[in-house]
Short mmCIF file of C-alpha atoms (C1' of nucleotides) in Angstrom, two decimals:
data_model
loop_
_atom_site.label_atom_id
_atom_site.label_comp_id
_atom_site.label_asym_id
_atom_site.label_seq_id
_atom_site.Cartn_x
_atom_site.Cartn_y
_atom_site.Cartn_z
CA UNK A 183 0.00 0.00 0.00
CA UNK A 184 2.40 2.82 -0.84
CA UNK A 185 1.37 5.95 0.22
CA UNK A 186 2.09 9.66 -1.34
CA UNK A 187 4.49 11.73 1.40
CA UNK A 188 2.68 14.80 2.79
CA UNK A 189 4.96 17.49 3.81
CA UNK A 190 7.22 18.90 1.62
CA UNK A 191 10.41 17.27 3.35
CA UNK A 192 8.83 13.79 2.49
CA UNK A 193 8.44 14.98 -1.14
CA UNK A 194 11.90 15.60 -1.45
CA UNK A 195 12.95 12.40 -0.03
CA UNK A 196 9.87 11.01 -2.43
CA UNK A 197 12.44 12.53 -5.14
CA UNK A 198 16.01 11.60 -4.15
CA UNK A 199 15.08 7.70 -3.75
CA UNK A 200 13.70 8.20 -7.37
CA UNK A 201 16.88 9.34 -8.66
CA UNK A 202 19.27 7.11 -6.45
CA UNK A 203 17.02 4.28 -7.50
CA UNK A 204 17.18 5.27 -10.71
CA UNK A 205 21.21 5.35 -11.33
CA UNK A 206 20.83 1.82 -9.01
CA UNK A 207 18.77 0.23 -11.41
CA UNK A 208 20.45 1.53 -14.53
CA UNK A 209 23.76 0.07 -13.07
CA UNK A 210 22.58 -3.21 -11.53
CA UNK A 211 19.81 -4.16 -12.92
CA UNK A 212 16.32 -5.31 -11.00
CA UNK A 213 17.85 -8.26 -9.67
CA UNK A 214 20.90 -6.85 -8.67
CA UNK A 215 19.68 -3.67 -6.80
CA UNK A 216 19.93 -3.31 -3.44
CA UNK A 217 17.72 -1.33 -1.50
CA UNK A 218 19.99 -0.79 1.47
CA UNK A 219 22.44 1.14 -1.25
CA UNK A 220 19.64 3.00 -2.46
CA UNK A 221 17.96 4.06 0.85
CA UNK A 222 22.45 5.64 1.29
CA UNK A 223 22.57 7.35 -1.64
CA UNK A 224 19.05 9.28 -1.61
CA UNK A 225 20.06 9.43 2.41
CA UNK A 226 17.01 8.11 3.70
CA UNK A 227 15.70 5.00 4.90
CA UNK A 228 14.26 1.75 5.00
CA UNK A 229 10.56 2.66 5.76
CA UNK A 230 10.52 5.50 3.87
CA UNK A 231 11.22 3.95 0.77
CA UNK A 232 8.94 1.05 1.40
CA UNK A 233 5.97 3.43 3.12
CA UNK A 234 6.38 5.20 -0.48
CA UNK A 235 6.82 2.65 -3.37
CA UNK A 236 5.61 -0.64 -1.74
CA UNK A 237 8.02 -2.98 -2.63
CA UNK A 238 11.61 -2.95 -5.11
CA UNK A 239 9.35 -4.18 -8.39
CA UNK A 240 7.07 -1.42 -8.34
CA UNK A 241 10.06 1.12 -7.41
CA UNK A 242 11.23 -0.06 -10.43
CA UNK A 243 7.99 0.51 -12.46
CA UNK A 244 8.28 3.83 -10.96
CA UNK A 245 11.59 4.82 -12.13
CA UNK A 246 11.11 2.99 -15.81
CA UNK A 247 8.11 4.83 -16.81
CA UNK A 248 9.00 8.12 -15.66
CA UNK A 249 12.56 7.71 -17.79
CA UNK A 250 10.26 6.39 -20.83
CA UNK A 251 8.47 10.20 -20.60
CA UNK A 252 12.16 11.30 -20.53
CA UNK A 253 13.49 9.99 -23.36
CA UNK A 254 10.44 10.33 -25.46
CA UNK A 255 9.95 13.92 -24.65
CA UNK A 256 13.40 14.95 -25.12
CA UNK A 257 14.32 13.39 -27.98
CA UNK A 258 11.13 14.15 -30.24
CA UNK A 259 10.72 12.70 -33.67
CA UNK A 260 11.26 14.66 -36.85
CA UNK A 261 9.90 12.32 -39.44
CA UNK A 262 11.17 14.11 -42.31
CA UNK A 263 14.37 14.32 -40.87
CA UNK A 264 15.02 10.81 -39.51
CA UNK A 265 18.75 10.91 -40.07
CA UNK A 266 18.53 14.16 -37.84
CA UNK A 267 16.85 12.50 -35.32
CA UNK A 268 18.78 9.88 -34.95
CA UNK A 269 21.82 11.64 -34.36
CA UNK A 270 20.04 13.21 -32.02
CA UNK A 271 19.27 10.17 -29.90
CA UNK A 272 23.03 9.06 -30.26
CA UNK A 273 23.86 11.92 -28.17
CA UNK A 274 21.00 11.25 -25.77
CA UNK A 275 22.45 8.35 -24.87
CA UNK A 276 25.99 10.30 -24.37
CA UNK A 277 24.20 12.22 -22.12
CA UNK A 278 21.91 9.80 -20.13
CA UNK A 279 23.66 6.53 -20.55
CA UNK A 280 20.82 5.35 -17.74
CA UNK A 281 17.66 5.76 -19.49
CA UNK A 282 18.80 3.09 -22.07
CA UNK A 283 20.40 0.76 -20.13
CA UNK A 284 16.39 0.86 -18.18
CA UNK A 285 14.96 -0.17 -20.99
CA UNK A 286 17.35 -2.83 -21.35
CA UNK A 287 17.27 -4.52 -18.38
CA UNK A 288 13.29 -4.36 -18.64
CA UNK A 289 13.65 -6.32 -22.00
CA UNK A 290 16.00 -8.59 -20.15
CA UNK A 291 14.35 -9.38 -16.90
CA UNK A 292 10.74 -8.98 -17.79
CA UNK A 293 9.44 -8.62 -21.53
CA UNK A 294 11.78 -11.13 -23.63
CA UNK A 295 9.39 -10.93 -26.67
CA UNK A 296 7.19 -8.55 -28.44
CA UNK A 297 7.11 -4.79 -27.05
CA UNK A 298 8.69 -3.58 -24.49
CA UNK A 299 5.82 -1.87 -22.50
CA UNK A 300 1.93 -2.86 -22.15
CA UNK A 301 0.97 0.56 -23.04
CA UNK A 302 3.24 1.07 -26.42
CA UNK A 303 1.03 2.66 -28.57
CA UNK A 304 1.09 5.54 -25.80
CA UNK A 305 4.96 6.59 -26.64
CA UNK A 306 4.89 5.07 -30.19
CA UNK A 307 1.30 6.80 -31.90
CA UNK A 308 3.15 10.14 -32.41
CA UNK A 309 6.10 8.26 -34.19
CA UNK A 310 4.03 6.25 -36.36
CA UNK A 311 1.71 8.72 -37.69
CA UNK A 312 4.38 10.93 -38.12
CA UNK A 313 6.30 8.50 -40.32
CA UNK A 314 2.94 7.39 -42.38
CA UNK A 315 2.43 11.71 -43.11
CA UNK A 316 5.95 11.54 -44.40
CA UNK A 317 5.70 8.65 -46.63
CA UNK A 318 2.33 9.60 -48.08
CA UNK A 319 4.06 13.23 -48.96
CA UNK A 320 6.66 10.81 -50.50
CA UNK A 321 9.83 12.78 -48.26
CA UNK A 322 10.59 9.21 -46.72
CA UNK A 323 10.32 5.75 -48.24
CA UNK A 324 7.42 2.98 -47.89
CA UNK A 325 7.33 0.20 -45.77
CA UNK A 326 5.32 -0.38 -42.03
CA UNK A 327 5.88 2.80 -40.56
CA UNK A 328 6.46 0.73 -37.11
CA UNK A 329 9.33 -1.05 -38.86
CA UNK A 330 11.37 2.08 -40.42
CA UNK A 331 11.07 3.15 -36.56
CA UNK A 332 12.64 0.09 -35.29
CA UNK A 333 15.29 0.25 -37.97
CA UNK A 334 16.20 4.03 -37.45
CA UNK A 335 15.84 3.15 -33.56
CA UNK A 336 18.09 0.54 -33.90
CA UNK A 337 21.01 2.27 -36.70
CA UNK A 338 21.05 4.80 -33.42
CA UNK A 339 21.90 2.54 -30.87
CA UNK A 340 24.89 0.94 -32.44
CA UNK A 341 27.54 2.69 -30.39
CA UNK A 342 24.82 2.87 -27.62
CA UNK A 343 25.74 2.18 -23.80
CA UNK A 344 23.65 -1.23 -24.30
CA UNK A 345 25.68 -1.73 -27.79
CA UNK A 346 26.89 -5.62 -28.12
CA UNK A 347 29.53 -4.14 -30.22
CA UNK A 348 31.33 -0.65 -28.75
CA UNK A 349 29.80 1.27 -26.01
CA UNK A 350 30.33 5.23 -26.91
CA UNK A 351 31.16 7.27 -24.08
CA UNK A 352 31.08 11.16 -23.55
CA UNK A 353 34.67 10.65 -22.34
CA UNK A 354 35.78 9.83 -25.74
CA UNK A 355 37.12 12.70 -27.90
CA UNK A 356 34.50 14.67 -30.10
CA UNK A 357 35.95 14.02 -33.45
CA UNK A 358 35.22 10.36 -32.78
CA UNK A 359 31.85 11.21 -32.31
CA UNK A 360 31.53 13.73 -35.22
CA UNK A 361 32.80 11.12 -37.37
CA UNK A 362 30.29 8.42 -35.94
CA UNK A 363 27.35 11.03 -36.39
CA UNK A 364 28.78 11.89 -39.83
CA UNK A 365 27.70 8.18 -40.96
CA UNK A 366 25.45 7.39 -38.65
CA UNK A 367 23.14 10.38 -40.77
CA UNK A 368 24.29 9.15 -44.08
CA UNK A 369 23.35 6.26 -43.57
CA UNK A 370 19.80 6.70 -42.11
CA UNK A 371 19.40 9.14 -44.55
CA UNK A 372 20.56 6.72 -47.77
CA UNK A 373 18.08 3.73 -45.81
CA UNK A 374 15.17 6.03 -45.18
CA UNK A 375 14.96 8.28 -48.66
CA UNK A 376 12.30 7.61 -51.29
CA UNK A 377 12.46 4.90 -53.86
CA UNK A 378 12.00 4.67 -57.53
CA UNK A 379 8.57 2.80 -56.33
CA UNK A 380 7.82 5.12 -53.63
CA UNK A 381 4.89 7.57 -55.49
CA UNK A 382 4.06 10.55 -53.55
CA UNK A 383 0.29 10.74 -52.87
CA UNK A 384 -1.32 10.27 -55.61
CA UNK B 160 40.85 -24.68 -8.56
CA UNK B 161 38.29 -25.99 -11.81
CA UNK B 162 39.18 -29.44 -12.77
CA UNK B 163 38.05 -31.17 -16.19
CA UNK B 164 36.37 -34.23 -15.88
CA UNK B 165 38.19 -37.11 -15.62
CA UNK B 166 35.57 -39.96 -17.52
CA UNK B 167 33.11 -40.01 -20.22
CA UNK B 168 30.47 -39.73 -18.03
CA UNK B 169 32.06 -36.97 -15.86
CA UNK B 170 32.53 -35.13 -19.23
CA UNK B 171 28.82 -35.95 -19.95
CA UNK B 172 27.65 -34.21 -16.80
CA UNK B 173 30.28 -30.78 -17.81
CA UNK B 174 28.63 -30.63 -20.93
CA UNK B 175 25.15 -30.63 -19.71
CA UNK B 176 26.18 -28.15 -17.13
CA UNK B 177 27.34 -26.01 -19.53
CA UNK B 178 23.92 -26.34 -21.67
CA UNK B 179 21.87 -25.98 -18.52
CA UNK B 180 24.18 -22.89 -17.44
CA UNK B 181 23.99 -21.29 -20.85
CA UNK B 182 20.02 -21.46 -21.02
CA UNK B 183 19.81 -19.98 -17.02
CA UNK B 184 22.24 -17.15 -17.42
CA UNK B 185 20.55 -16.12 -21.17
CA UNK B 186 17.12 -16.04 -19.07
CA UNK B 187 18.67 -14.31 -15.62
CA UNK B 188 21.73 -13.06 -16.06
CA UNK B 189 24.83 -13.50 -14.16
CA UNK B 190 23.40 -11.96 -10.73
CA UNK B 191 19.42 -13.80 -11.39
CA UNK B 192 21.14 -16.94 -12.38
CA UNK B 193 20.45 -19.77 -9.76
CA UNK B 194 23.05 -22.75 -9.38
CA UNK B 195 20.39 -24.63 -7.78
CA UNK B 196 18.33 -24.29 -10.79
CA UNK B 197 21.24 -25.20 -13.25
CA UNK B 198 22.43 -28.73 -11.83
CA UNK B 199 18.84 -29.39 -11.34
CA UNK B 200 18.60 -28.78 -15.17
CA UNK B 201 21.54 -30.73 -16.09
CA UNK B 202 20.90 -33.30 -13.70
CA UNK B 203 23.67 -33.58 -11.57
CA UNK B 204 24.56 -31.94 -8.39
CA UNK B 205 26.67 -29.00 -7.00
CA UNK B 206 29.71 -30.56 -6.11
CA UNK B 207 30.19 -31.33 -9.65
CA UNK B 208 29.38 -27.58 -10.86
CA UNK B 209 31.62 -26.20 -8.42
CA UNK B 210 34.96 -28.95 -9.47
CA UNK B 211 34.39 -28.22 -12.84
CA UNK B 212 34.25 -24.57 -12.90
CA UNK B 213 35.27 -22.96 -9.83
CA UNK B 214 32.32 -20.50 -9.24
CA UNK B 215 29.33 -19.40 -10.77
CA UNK B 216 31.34 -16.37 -12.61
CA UNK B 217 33.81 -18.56 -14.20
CA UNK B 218 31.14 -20.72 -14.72
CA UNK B 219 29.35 -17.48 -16.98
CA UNK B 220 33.00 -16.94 -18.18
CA UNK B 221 33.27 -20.62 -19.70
CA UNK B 222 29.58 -20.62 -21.43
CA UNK B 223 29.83 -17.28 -22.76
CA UNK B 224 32.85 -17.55 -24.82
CA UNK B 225 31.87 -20.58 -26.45
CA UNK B 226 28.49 -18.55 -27.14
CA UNK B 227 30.64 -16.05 -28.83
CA UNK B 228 32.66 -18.45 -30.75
CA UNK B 229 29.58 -19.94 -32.14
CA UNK B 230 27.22 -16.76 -33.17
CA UNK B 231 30.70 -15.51 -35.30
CA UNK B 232 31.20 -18.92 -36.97
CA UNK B 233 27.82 -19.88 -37.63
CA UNK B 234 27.39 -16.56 -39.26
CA UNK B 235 29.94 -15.32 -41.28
CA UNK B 236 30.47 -11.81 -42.92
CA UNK B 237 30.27 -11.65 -46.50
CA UNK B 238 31.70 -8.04 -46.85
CA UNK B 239 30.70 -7.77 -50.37
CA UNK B 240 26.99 -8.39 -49.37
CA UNK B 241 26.70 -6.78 -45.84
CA UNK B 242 22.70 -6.85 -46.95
CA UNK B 243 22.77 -10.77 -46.68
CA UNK B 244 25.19 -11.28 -43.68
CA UNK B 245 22.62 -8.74 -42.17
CA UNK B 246 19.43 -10.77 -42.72
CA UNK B 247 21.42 -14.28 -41.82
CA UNK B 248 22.47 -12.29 -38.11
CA UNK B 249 18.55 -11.53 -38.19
CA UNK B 250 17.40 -15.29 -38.67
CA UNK B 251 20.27 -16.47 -36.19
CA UNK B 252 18.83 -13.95 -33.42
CA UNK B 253 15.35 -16.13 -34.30
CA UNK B 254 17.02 -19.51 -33.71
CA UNK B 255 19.15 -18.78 -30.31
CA UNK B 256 17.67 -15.89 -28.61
CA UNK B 257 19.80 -16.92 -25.94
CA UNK B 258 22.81 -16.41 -27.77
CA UNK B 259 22.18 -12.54 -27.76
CA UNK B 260 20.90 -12.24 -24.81
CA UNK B 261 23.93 -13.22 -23.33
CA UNK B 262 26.00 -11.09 -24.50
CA UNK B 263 23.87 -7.86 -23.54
CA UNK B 264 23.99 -9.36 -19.77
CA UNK B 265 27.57 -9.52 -20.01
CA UNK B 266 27.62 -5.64 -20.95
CA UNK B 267 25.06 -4.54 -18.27
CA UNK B 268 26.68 -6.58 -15.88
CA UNK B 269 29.86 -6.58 -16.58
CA UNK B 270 31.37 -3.72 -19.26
CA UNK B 271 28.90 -0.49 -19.28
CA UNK B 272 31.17 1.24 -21.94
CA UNK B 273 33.94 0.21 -24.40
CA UNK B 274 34.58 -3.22 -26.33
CA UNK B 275 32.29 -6.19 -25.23
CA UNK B 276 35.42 -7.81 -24.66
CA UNK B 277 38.86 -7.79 -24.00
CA UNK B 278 39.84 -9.64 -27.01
CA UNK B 279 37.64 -8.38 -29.41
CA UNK B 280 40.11 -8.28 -31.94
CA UNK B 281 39.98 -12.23 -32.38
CA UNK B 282 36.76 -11.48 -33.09
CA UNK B 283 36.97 -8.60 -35.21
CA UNK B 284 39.74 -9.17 -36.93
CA UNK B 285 38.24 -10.96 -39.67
CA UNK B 286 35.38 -8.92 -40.26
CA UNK B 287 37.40 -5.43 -39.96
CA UNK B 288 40.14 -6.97 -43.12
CA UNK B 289 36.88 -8.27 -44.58
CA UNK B 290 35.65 -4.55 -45.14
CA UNK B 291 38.43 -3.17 -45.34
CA UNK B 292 39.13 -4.97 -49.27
CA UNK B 293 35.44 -4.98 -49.68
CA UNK B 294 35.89 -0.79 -49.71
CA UNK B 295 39.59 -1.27 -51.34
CA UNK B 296 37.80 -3.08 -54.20
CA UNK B 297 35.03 -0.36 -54.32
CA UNK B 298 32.25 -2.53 -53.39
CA UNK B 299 31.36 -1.19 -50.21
CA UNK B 300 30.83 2.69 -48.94
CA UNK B 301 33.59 4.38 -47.05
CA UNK B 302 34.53 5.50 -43.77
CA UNK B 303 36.31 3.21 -40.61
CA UNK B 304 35.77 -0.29 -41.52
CA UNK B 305 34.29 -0.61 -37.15
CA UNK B 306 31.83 1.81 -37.33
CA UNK B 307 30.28 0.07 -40.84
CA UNK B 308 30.60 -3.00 -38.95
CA UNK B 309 29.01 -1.98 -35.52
CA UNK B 310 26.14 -0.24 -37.67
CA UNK B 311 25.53 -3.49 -39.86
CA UNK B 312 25.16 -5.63 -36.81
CA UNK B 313 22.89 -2.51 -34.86
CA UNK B 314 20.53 -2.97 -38.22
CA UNK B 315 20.14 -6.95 -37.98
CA UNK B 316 19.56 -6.17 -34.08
CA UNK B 317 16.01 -3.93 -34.48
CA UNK B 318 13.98 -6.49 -34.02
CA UNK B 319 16.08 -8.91 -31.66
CA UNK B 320 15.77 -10.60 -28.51
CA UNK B 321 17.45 -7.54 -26.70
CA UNK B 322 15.41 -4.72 -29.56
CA UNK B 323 14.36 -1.53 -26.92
CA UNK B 324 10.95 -1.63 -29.55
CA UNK B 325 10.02 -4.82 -30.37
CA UNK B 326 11.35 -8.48 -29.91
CA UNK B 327 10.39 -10.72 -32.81
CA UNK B 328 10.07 -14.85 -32.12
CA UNK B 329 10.30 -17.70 -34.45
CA UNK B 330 6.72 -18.10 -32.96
CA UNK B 331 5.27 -14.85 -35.66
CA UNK B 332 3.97 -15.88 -39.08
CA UNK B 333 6.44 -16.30 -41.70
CA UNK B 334 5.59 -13.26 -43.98
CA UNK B 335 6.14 -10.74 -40.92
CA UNK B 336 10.10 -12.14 -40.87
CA UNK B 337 9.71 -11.54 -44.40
CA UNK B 338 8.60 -8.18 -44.78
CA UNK B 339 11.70 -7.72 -42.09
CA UNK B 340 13.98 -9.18 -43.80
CA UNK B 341 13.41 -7.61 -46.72
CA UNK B 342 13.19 -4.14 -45.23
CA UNK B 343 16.99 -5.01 -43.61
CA UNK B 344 18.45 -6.29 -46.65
CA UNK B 345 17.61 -3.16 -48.33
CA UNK B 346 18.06 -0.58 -46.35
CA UNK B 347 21.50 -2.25 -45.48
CA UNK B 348 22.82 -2.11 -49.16
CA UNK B 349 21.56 1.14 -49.58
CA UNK B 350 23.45 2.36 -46.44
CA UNK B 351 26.64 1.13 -47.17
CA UNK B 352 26.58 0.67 -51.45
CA UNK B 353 29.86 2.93 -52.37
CA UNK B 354 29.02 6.96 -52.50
CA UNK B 355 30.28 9.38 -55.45
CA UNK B 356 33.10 10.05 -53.29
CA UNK B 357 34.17 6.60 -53.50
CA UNK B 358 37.08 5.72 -55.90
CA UNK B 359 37.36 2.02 -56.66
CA UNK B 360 41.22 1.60 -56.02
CA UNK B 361 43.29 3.54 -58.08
"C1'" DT C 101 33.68 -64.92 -15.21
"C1'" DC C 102 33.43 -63.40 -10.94
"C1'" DC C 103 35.29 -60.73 -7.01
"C1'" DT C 104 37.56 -56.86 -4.94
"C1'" DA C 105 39.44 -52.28 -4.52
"C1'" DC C 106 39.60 -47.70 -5.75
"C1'" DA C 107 38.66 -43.32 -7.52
"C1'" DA C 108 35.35 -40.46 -9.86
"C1'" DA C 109 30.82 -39.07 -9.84
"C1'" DC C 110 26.89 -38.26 -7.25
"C1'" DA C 111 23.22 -36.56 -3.76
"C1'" DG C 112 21.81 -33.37 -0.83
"C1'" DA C 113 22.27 -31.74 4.06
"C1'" DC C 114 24.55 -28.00 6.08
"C1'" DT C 115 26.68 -23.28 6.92
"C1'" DG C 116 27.46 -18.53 6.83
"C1'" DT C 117 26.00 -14.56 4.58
"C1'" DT C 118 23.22 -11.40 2.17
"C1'" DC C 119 19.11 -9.32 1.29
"C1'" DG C 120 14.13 -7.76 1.07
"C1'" DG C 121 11.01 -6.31 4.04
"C1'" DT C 122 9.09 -5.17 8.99
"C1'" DC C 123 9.06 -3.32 13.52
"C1'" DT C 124 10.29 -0.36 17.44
"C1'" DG C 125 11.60 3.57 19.09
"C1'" DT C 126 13.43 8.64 18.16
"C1'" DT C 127 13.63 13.23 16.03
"C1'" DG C 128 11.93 17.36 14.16
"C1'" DC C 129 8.67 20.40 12.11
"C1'" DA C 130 4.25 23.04 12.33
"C1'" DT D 82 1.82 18.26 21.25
"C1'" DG D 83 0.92 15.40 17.57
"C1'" DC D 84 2.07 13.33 13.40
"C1'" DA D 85 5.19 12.66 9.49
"C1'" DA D 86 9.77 11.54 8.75
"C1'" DC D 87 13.64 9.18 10.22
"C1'" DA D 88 17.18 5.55 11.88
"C1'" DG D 89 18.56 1.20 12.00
"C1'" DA D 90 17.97 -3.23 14.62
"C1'" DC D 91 15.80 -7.26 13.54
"C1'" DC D 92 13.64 -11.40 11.09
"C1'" DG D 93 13.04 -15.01 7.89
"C1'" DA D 94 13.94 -16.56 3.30
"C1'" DA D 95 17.05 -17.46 -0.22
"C1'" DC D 96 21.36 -18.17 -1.82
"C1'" DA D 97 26.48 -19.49 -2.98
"C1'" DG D 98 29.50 -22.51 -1.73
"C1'" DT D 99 31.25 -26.69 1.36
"C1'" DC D 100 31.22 -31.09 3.48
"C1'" DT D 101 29.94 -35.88 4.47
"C1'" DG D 102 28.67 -39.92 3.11
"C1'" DT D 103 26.89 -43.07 -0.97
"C1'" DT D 104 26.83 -45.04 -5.58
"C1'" DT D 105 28.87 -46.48 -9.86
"C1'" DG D 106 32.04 -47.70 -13.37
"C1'" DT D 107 36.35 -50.03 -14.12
"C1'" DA D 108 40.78 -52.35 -13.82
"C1'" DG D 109 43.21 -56.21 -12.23
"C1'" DG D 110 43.77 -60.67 -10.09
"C1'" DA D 111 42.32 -65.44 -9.49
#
DNA sequence: TCCTACAAACAGACTGTTCGGTCTGTTGCA
DNA sequence: TGCAACAGACCGAACAGTCTGTTTGTAGGA
């Protein structure tokens, strides 16, 4: 039965367990969080964090959904510039490394097939009918909208924090990661431009 | 102190450790894993697990190397068709989920940034010469023979076992992998066909 | 072909520790 | 002065790893 805190000292507690639990999770997973490190680093305690989220699981559900909004809201799409906005995301995961290794562990630990979240169409609607405008005004090419979002998704994550190749890191000097944005919009660009077959609306 | 198995049945039981192991740690991960769980699979006890292989990290160590052995021989580049190794990657993902799973525990858990190993370039090597003529020859697009490589293998990954959008399984009807794969292959060989600025070798 | 001896493989009880979650008492703000 | 917030001791379950005793396959001798 978690319960909302009621002054505004508990509300900032409310907040710091959210983000402690939030770089816990990112780092260690669901499994491998521990609560006793989290209830250090937002300097709180036990029965605060349990009075206010219930149980680890639905701290978790806390955290995730809150850094979906993140992501989604800060990186929005631009569906006639794709390559743009994929860039775009490779540098929100520069600067958030967290949000995406989240997600991650969620696909690990509890969703190992089909989407990630129950309530996709929520973050994915905008996307989609954004890619379907672009395609019937012939600026991007055909295919299930849904898919050429996966794709694009996907061409930005390959140098991601969650990459099974090379993990980017803001560390890294930033004509390594002009050059990897250099190709990384080419590319998406080249993949996602009109074909010969691809009639604007007709 | 791990000791190999000393009789055909003792090198039996290590092999159906390491089958058991491989299928617990691609469903939980290193720190969800359960040795209880994985000599109950493999039908033998812990004693055994723990002469064989030490611990249960070494145990991770020993299955997940041979997992990486097997996803690069089983598919290997083609550097002149990137498109095709692409798709093959794709169908692999569909017949051992497991296999990729794996290693995206072993960089939550274990290497948040950099190479997903320390010797990546055994298994690099290969594929970075591969590309590397493949451009030479002036079949393939420019620019550092890694970064083509990690955004191939980001492409074949959208709709993986470890996608942040969607997970495909062998389980969906066979034109939806089609409609995939054919959406990869192209958009693959129209990311990385050569550009004007391309000289075949002169 | 049977018997015996031995070492490897086996089974699972046991131990010490770690961890999620609860409970009891204390502090501090309004 | 009363209640929300706090601190951390405490509890029981779960877990990695060990230990003790049992079974099984095999090699060698008669």
């Amino acid at each position: 039965m978690p319960e909302q805190p009621l002054t505004s000292r508990g509300a900032a507690t409310y907040q710091r367990i959210l983000d402690a639990a939030t770089e816990e999770f990112a780092q260690h997973g669901i499994a491998g969080a521990r609560v006793e490190r989290i209830v250090t680093a937002a300097r709180t305690n036990k029965a605060q964090l349990y009075a206010y989220f219930g149980d680890k699981e639905r701290l978790f559900d806390a955290i995730f959904l809150s850094s979906l909004e993140r992501i989604t809201n800060v990186v929005p799409i631009d569906a006639d510039d794709l390559a743009d906005w994929a860039v775009r995301l490779y540098d929100e995961y520069l600067r958030r490394p967290d949000l995406i290794r989240l997600a991650t562990w969620t696909r690990l630990e509890r969703r190992p097939a089909g989407h990630l979240v129950e309530t996709h169409q929520h973050y994915d609607d905008r996307k989609l009918t954004a890619i379907a405008e672009a395609q019937a005004a012939g600026r991007i090419r055909g295919g299930d909208p849904f898919d050429i979002m996966a794709l694009v998704i996907a061409m930005s994550m390959a140098w991601s924090p969650v990459s099974n190749v090379y993990a980017a890191s803001s560390q890294e000097p930033d004509d390594v990661h002009s050059r990897r944005r250099d190709l990384l919009r080419e590319c998406v660009r080249r993949a996602t431009v009109p074909t010969d077959q691809d009639q604007p609306d007709r």
